[in-house]
CSV table of C-alpha atoms and ligand atoms in Angstrom, one decimal:
chain,number,residue,atom,x,y,z
N,97,MET,CA,176.6,-35.7,107.6
N,98,SER,CA,172.8,-35.5,107.7
N,99,THR,CA,171.4,-33.0,110.1
N,100,SER,CA,168.0,-34.7,110.2
N,101,LEU,CA,168.7,-36.0,113.7
N,102,PHE,CA,168.6,-32.4,114.8
N,103,ASP,CA,165.7,-31.3,112.7
N,104,LEU,CA,162.8,-29.9,114.7
N,105,SER,CA,160.4,-29.3,111.7
N,106,GLY,CA,156.8,-30.2,112.6
N,107,LYS,CA,157.6,-29.9,116.3
N,108,ARG,CA,156.1,-27.3,118.7
N,109,ALA,CA,158.2,-26.0,121.6
N,110,LEU,CA,156.9,-24.3,124.7
N,111,ILE,CA,159.7,-22.3,126.4
N,112,THR,CA,158.8,-20.8,129.7
N,113,GLY,CA,160.2,-17.3,130.4
N,114,SER,CA,161.0,-16.7,126.7
N,115,SER,CA,160.1,-13.0,126.5
N,116,GLN,CA,163.8,-12.1,127.1
N,117,GLY,CA,167.2,-13.5,128.0
N,118,ILE,CA,168.2,-17.2,127.6
N,119,GLY,CA,164.6,-18.3,127.0
N,120,ASN,CA,164.2,-15.9,124.1
N,121,ALA,CA,167.6,-17.0,122.6
N,122,LEU,CA,166.4,-20.6,122.8
N,123,ALA,CA,163.1,-19.6,121.1
N,124,VAL,CA,165.1,-18.0,118.2
N,125,GLY,CA,167.4,-21.0,118.0
N,126,LEU,CA,164.8,-23.8,118.1
N,127,SER,CA,162.7,-22.0,115.5
N,128,ALA,CA,165.8,-21.8,113.2
N,129,ALA,CA,165.9,-25.6,113.6
N,130,GLY,CA,162.3,-25.8,112.4
N,131,ALA,CA,160.2,-25.7,115.5
N,132,GLU,CA,157.0,-23.7,116.0
N,133,ILE,CA,157.4,-21.7,119.2
N,134,VAL,CA,155.1,-21.0,122.2
N,135,VAL,CA,156.4,-18.0,124.1
N,136,ASN,CA,155.6,-17.7,127.8
N,137,GLY,CA,156.0,-15.2,130.6
N,138,ARG,CA,153.8,-13.3,133.0
N,139,ASP,CA,153.8,-9.9,131.2
N,140,PRO,CA,151.6,-10.1,128.1
N,141,ASP,CA,153.1,-6.9,126.5
N,142,LYS,CA,156.6,-8.4,126.7
N,143,LEU,CA,155.2,-11.6,125.2
N,144,ALA,CA,153.5,-9.9,122.4
N,145,ARG,CA,156.8,-8.1,121.5
N,146,ALA,CA,158.8,-11.4,121.6
N,147,ALA,CA,156.2,-13.2,119.5
N,148,ALA,CA,156.0,-10.4,117.0
N,149,ALA,CA,159.8,-10.4,116.6
N,150,LEU,CA,159.7,-14.1,115.9
N,151,ARG,CA,156.9,-13.8,113.4
N,152,GLU,CA,158.9,-11.1,111.5
N,153,THR,CA,161.4,-13.8,110.7
N,154,GLY,CA,158.7,-16.1,109.3
N,155,VAL,CA,158.4,-18.2,112.4
N,156,THR,CA,155.0,-19.5,113.7
N,157,ALA,CA,154.8,-18.1,117.2
N,158,HIS,CA,152.0,-18.5,119.8
N,159,GLU,CA,151.7,-16.5,123.0
N,160,LEU,CA,150.8,-18.4,126.2
N,161,ALA,CA,150.9,-16.2,129.3
N,162,PHE,CA,150.9,-17.9,132.7
N,163,ASP,CA,152.8,-17.7,135.9
N,164,VAL,CA,154.8,-20.9,136.4
N,165,THR,CA,154.1,-20.8,140.2
N,166,ASP,CA,150.3,-21.1,139.7
N,167,HIS,CA,149.6,-24.9,139.5
N,168,GLU,CA,145.9,-24.6,138.4
N,169,GLY,CA,146.6,-21.7,136.0
N,170,VAL,CA,149.4,-23.6,134.4
N,171,ARG,CA,147.3,-26.7,134.0
N,172,ALA,CA,144.4,-24.7,132.5
N,173,ALA,CA,146.6,-22.9,130.1
N,174,VAL,CA,148.4,-26.0,128.8
N,175,ASP,CA,145.2,-28.0,128.5
N,176,ARG,CA,143.4,-25.2,126.6
N,177,PHE,CA,146.4,-24.8,124.3
N,178,GLU,CA,146.6,-28.5,123.5
N,179,ALA,CA,142.9,-28.7,122.9
N,180,GLU,CA,142.6,-25.6,120.7
N,181,THR,CA,146.0,-25.4,118.9
N,182,GLY,CA,147.7,-28.8,119.2
N,183,PRO,CA,150.5,-30.8,120.9
N,184,ILE,CA,153.4,-29.3,122.8
N,185,ASP,CA,156.1,-31.7,121.7
N,186,ILE,CA,159.0,-30.0,123.5
N,187,LEU,CA,159.0,-28.2,126.8
N,188,ILE,CA,161.9,-26.0,128.0
N,189,ASN,CA,161.5,-25.2,131.7
N,190,ASN,CA,163.5,-22.0,131.6
N,191,ALA,CA,161.6,-19.4,133.7
N,192,GLY,CA,163.7,-18.5,136.8
N,193,ILE,CA,164.6,-15.7,139.1
N,194,GLN,CA,167.5,-14.7,141.2
N,195,GLN,CA,167.8,-12.8,144.5
N,196,ARG,CA,171.1,-12.0,146.2
N,197,ALA,CA,171.7,-11.4,150.0
N,198,PRO,CA,173.9,-12.9,152.7
N,199,LEU,CA,172.2,-16.1,153.9
N,200,GLU,CA,172.1,-14.9,157.5
N,201,GLU,CA,169.9,-12.0,156.3
N,202,PHE,CA,168.1,-13.7,153.5
N,203,PRO,CA,164.3,-12.7,153.7
N,204,ALA,CA,162.0,-15.7,154.2
N,205,ASP,CA,159.6,-14.4,151.5
N,206,GLY,CA,162.5,-14.2,149.0
N,207,PHE,CA,163.5,-17.7,149.8
N,208,GLU,CA,159.9,-18.9,149.3
N,209,ARG,CA,159.6,-17.0,146.0
N,210,LEU,CA,162.8,-18.7,144.7
N,211,MET,CA,161.5,-22.1,145.6
N,212,GLN,CA,158.1,-21.5,144.0
N,213,THR,CA,159.5,-20.1,140.7
N,214,ASN,CA,162.7,-22.1,140.2
N,215,ILE,CA,161.7,-25.6,141.4
N,216,ALA,CA,158.0,-25.8,142.0
N,217,GLY,CA,157.4,-24.1,138.6
N,218,VAL,CA,159.4,-26.9,136.9
N,219,PHE,CA,157.1,-29.4,138.6
N,220,HIS,CA,153.9,-27.6,137.7
N,221,VAL,CA,154.7,-27.0,134.0
N,222,GLY,CA,156.5,-30.3,133.6
N,223,GLN,CA,153.5,-32.3,135.0
N,224,ALA,CA,150.9,-30.3,132.9
N,225,CYS,CA,152.8,-31.0,129.7
N,226,ALA,CA,154.0,-34.6,130.5
N,227,ARG,CA,150.4,-35.8,131.0
N,228,HIS,CA,149.8,-35.0,127.3
N,229,MET,CA,153.2,-36.3,126.2
N,230,ILE,CA,152.7,-39.6,128.1
N,231,ALA,CA,149.3,-40.1,126.3
N,232,ARG,CA,151.2,-39.6,123.0
N,233,GLY,CA,154.1,-41.8,124.0
N,234,ALA,CA,156.7,-39.1,123.1
N,235,GLY,CA,158.0,-35.8,124.4
N,236,LYS,CA,161.1,-33.8,125.2
N,237,ILE,CA,161.6,-31.8,128.4
N,238,VAL,CA,164.7,-29.7,129.0
N,239,ASN,CA,165.1,-28.2,132.5
N,240,ILE,CA,167.3,-25.2,132.7
N,241,CYS,CA,169.8,-25.7,135.6
N,242,SER,CA,173.0,-23.6,136.3
N,243,VAL,CA,176.6,-23.9,137.4
N,244,GLN,CA,174.9,-23.5,140.8
N,245,THR,CA,173.5,-27.0,140.2
N,246,ALA,CA,177.1,-28.1,141.1
N,247,LEU,CA,178.7,-25.1,142.9
N,248,ALA,CA,177.7,-22.5,145.4
N,249,ARG,CA,178.7,-18.8,145.5
N,250,PRO,CA,178.4,-16.2,148.2
N,251,GLY,CA,175.0,-14.5,148.5
N,252,ILE,CA,172.9,-16.9,146.4
N,253,ALA,CA,172.5,-20.0,148.6
N,254,PRO,CA,168.7,-20.3,148.1
N,255,TYR,CA,169.1,-20.0,144.3
N,256,THR,CA,171.9,-22.7,144.5
N,257,ALA,CA,169.4,-24.9,146.4
N,258,THR,CA,166.8,-24.6,143.7
N,259,LYS,CA,169.2,-25.3,140.9
N,260,GLY,CA,170.5,-28.4,142.6
N,261,ALA,CA,166.9,-29.5,143.1
N,262,VAL,CA,166.1,-28.9,139.4
N,263,ALA,CA,168.9,-31.4,138.4
N,264,ASN,CA,167.5,-34.0,140.8
N,265,LEU,CA,163.9,-33.4,139.7
N,266,THR,CA,165.2,-34.0,136.2
N,267,LYS,CA,166.4,-37.4,137.3
N,268,GLY,CA,163.1,-38.1,139.0
N,269,MET,CA,161.1,-37.1,135.9
N,270,ALA,CA,163.3,-39.4,133.7
N,271,THR,CA,162.9,-42.2,136.2
N,272,ASP,CA,159.1,-42.0,136.1
N,273,TRP,CA,158.5,-40.9,132.5
N,274,ALA,CA,161.3,-42.4,130.3
N,275,ARG,CA,159.3,-45.6,130.0
N,276,HIS,CA,156.5,-43.6,128.3
N,277,GLY,CA,158.8,-42.4,125.5
N,278,LEU,CA,159.8,-39.1,127.0
N,279,GLN,CA,163.4,-37.8,127.3
N,280,ILE,CA,163.9,-35.3,130.2
N,281,ASN,CA,167.3,-33.7,130.6
N,282,GLY,CA,168.9,-30.7,132.3
N,283,LEU,CA,170.9,-27.9,130.5
N,284,ALA,CA,173.2,-26.0,132.9
N,285,PRO,CA,174.4,-22.6,131.6
N,286,GLY,CA,177.5,-20.9,133.0
N,287,TYR,CA,177.5,-17.1,133.1
N,288,PHE,CA,175.6,-15.4,130.3
N,289,ALA,CA,174.8,-11.7,130.2
N,290,THR,CA,171.0,-11.3,130.5
N,291,PRO,CA,168.7,-9.0,132.6
N,292,LEU,CA,168.8,-11.6,135.4
N,293,ASN,CA,172.6,-10.9,135.7
N,294,GLN,CA,172.5,-7.2,135.1
N,295,ALA,CA,174.1,-6.4,138.5
N,296,LEU,CA,177.0,-8.7,137.7
N,297,VAL,CA,177.4,-7.4,134.1
N,298,ASP,CA,177.6,-3.9,135.5
N,299,ASP,CA,180.3,-4.9,138.0
N,300,ALA,CA,183.7,-4.7,136.3
N,301,ASP,CA,185.4,-6.6,139.2
N,302,PHE,CA,183.0,-9.5,138.7
N,303,SER,CA,183.7,-9.6,135.0
N,304,ALA,CA,187.4,-9.6,135.6
N,305,TRP,CA,187.0,-12.5,138.2
N,306,LEU,CA,184.8,-14.4,135.7
N,307,ALA,CA,187.4,-14.1,132.9
N,308,LYS,CA,190.0,-15.6,135.3
N,309,ARG,CA,187.7,-18.3,136.8
N,310,THR,CA,186.3,-19.6,133.5
N,311,PRO,CA,188.7,-21.7,131.4
N,312,ALA,CA,187.2,-20.1,128.2
N,313,GLY,CA,188.1,-16.7,129.7
N,314,ARG,CA,184.8,-14.9,129.1
N,315,TRP,CA,181.0,-14.5,129.5
N,316,GLY,CA,178.9,-16.9,127.4
N,317,GLU,CA,176.7,-15.6,124.6
N,318,THR,CA,173.2,-16.8,124.8
N,319,HIS,CA,173.2,-18.2,121.2
N,320,GLU,CA,175.9,-20.6,122.5
N,321,LEU,CA,173.2,-22.5,124.4
N,322,VAL,CA,171.2,-23.3,121.3
N,323,GLY,CA,173.2,-26.3,120.1
N,324,ALA,CA,172.8,-28.1,123.3
N,325,ALA,CA,169.1,-27.2,123.5
N,326,ILE,CA,168.5,-28.5,120.0
N,327,PHE,CA,170.4,-31.8,120.8
N,328,LEU,CA,168.3,-32.3,123.9
N,329,SER,CA,165.0,-31.4,122.0
N,330,SER,CA,165.6,-33.6,119.0
N,331,GLN,CA,165.8,-37.2,117.8
N,332,ALA,CA,169.6,-37.0,118.4
N,333,SER,CA,169.1,-37.5,122.1
N,334,SER,CA,166.6,-40.4,121.9
N,335,PHE,CA,168.4,-42.5,124.5
N,336,VAL,CA,169.7,-39.6,126.7
N,337,ASN,CA,167.7,-39.4,129.9
N,338,GLY,CA,168.1,-37.8,133.3
N,339,THR,CA,171.5,-36.2,132.6
N,340,THR,CA,172.5,-32.6,132.9
N,341,LEU,CA,174.7,-31.0,130.2
N,342,PHE,CA,176.9,-28.1,131.3
N,343,VAL,CA,177.5,-25.3,128.8
N,344,ASP,CA,179.8,-23.2,131.0
N,345,GLY,CA,183.1,-22.6,129.2
N,346,GLY,CA,184.6,-25.2,131.5
N,347,MET,CA,183.8,-23.5,134.8
N,348,THR,CA,182.6,-26.6,136.6
N,349,ALA,CA,185.5,-28.7,135.2
N,350,CYS,CA,188.1,-26.8,137.3
N,351,VAL,CA,188.7,-25.2,140.7
U,278,NAP,P1,165.8,-13.3,132.7
U,278,NAP,O1,166.5,-12.5,131.6
U,278,NAP,O2,165.5,-12.6,134.0
U,278,NAP,O3,164.4,-13.8,132.1
U,278,NAP,C1,163.6,-14.5,132.9
U,278,NAP,C2,162.3,-14.8,132.1
U,278,NAP,O4,161.4,-15.6,132.9
U,278,NAP,C3,161.5,-13.6,131.7
U,278,NAP,O5,161.0,-13.8,130.4
U,278,NAP,C4,160.4,-13.5,132.7
U,278,NAP,O6,159.3,-12.9,132.2
U,278,NAP,C5,160.1,-15.0,133.0
U,278,NAP,N1,159.6,-15.3,134.3
U,278,NAP,C6,160.1,-15.0,135.5
U,278,NAP,N2,159.3,-15.5,136.5
U,278,NAP,C7,158.2,-16.1,135.9
U,278,NAP,C8,157.1,-16.8,136.3
U,278,NAP,N3,156.8,-16.9,137.6
U,278,NAP,N4,156.3,-17.4,135.4
U,278,NAP,C9,156.5,-17.2,134.1
U,278,NAP,N5,157.6,-16.6,133.6
U,278,NAP,C10,158.4,-16.0,134.5
U,278,NAP,O7,166.6,-14.6,133.1
U,278,NAP,P2,167.7,-15.4,132.3
U,278,NAP,O8,169.1,-15.0,132.7
U,278,NAP,O9,167.4,-15.5,130.8
U,278,NAP,O10,167.5,-16.8,132.9
U,278,NAP,C11,166.7,-17.9,132.4
U,278,NAP,C12,167.0,-19.2,133.1
U,278,NAP,O11,168.3,-19.5,133.0
U,278,NAP,C13,166.7,-19.1,134.6
U,278,NAP,O12,166.1,-20.3,135.0
U,278,NAP,C14,168.0,-18.9,135.2
U,278,NAP,O13,168.1,-19.4,136.6
U,278,NAP,C15,168.9,-19.7,134.3
U,278,NAP,N6,170.3,-19.4,134.3
U,278,NAP,C16,170.7,-18.2,133.8
U,278,NAP,C17,172.1,-17.9,133.8
U,278,NAP,C18,172.6,-16.6,133.3
U,278,NAP,O14,173.9,-16.4,133.3
U,278,NAP,N7,171.8,-15.7,132.8
U,278,NAP,C19,173.0,-18.9,134.2
U,278,NAP,C20,172.5,-20.1,134.6
U,278,NAP,C21,171.2,-20.3,134.7
U,278,NAP,P3,158.1,-12.1,133.1
U,278,NAP,O15,158.9,-11.3,134.1
U,278,NAP,O16,157.3,-11.3,132.1
U,278,NAP,O17,157.3,-13.2,133.7
């Protein structure tokens, strides 16, 4: 079977929060499918290392540092990049944070930081990129959700609220922008070992619980998100809009 439906040659993908973890794995994966990569994060040193690692494999990689919570800063960075370098054809809204505490003790500033990063950031970067995509009549946006889009867990209620909102913002983006030739979908990872989850990775009891709770019986490996990301970033998903694809080893399929 031809793989051209999944070919990303000639496309340029901005992946927020791609200096490490899931975003970095998606940068590697999308570049292997042919895409040019724009790496993003707040720390320029981490970005430079991530971009250099991609370039060592022959990939064209650009660095675009911005904080997804800064509406004006995001707009300026995206507009400047489009003017000086060229179109962003694919946006993966991946940057996200986690904070754990019982809800009755959860600090208000932590709640606010989660809202600003995990949900407002998707709006800021999504809008900045979509304005250019709409003018071109084409574009792909993939919003990174979570199993917490569907299910809660003790100690992370605010994170759960943001990830539910990301899936609904995805529906809203599709509702407003699909008519302009854009496809906007969610990708919801299960549990993957990354720096975000270090506290859980280090907790043997949690890993034992996870192996029992997940039908696949294990943590996910970040490269296992790449296939779904390529599908949602490519011609193969040209009539898929507003949906959220769970890549979670079956976790949200069972109680
Ligand atoms: P991670 O390893 O902590 O990486 C987060 C990335 O986001 C880093 O590159 C970080 O770089 C960047 N970032 C954080 N805040 C930012 C901001 N305000 N502006 C720009 N960049 C920012 O996290 P991860 O585990 O890969 O998670 C990535 C996404 O997947 C998140 O949305 C997370 O909620 C979601 N997710 C993860 C899992 C999992 O099991 N790991 C499961 C479900 C969903 P700087 O600090 O340099 O800015």
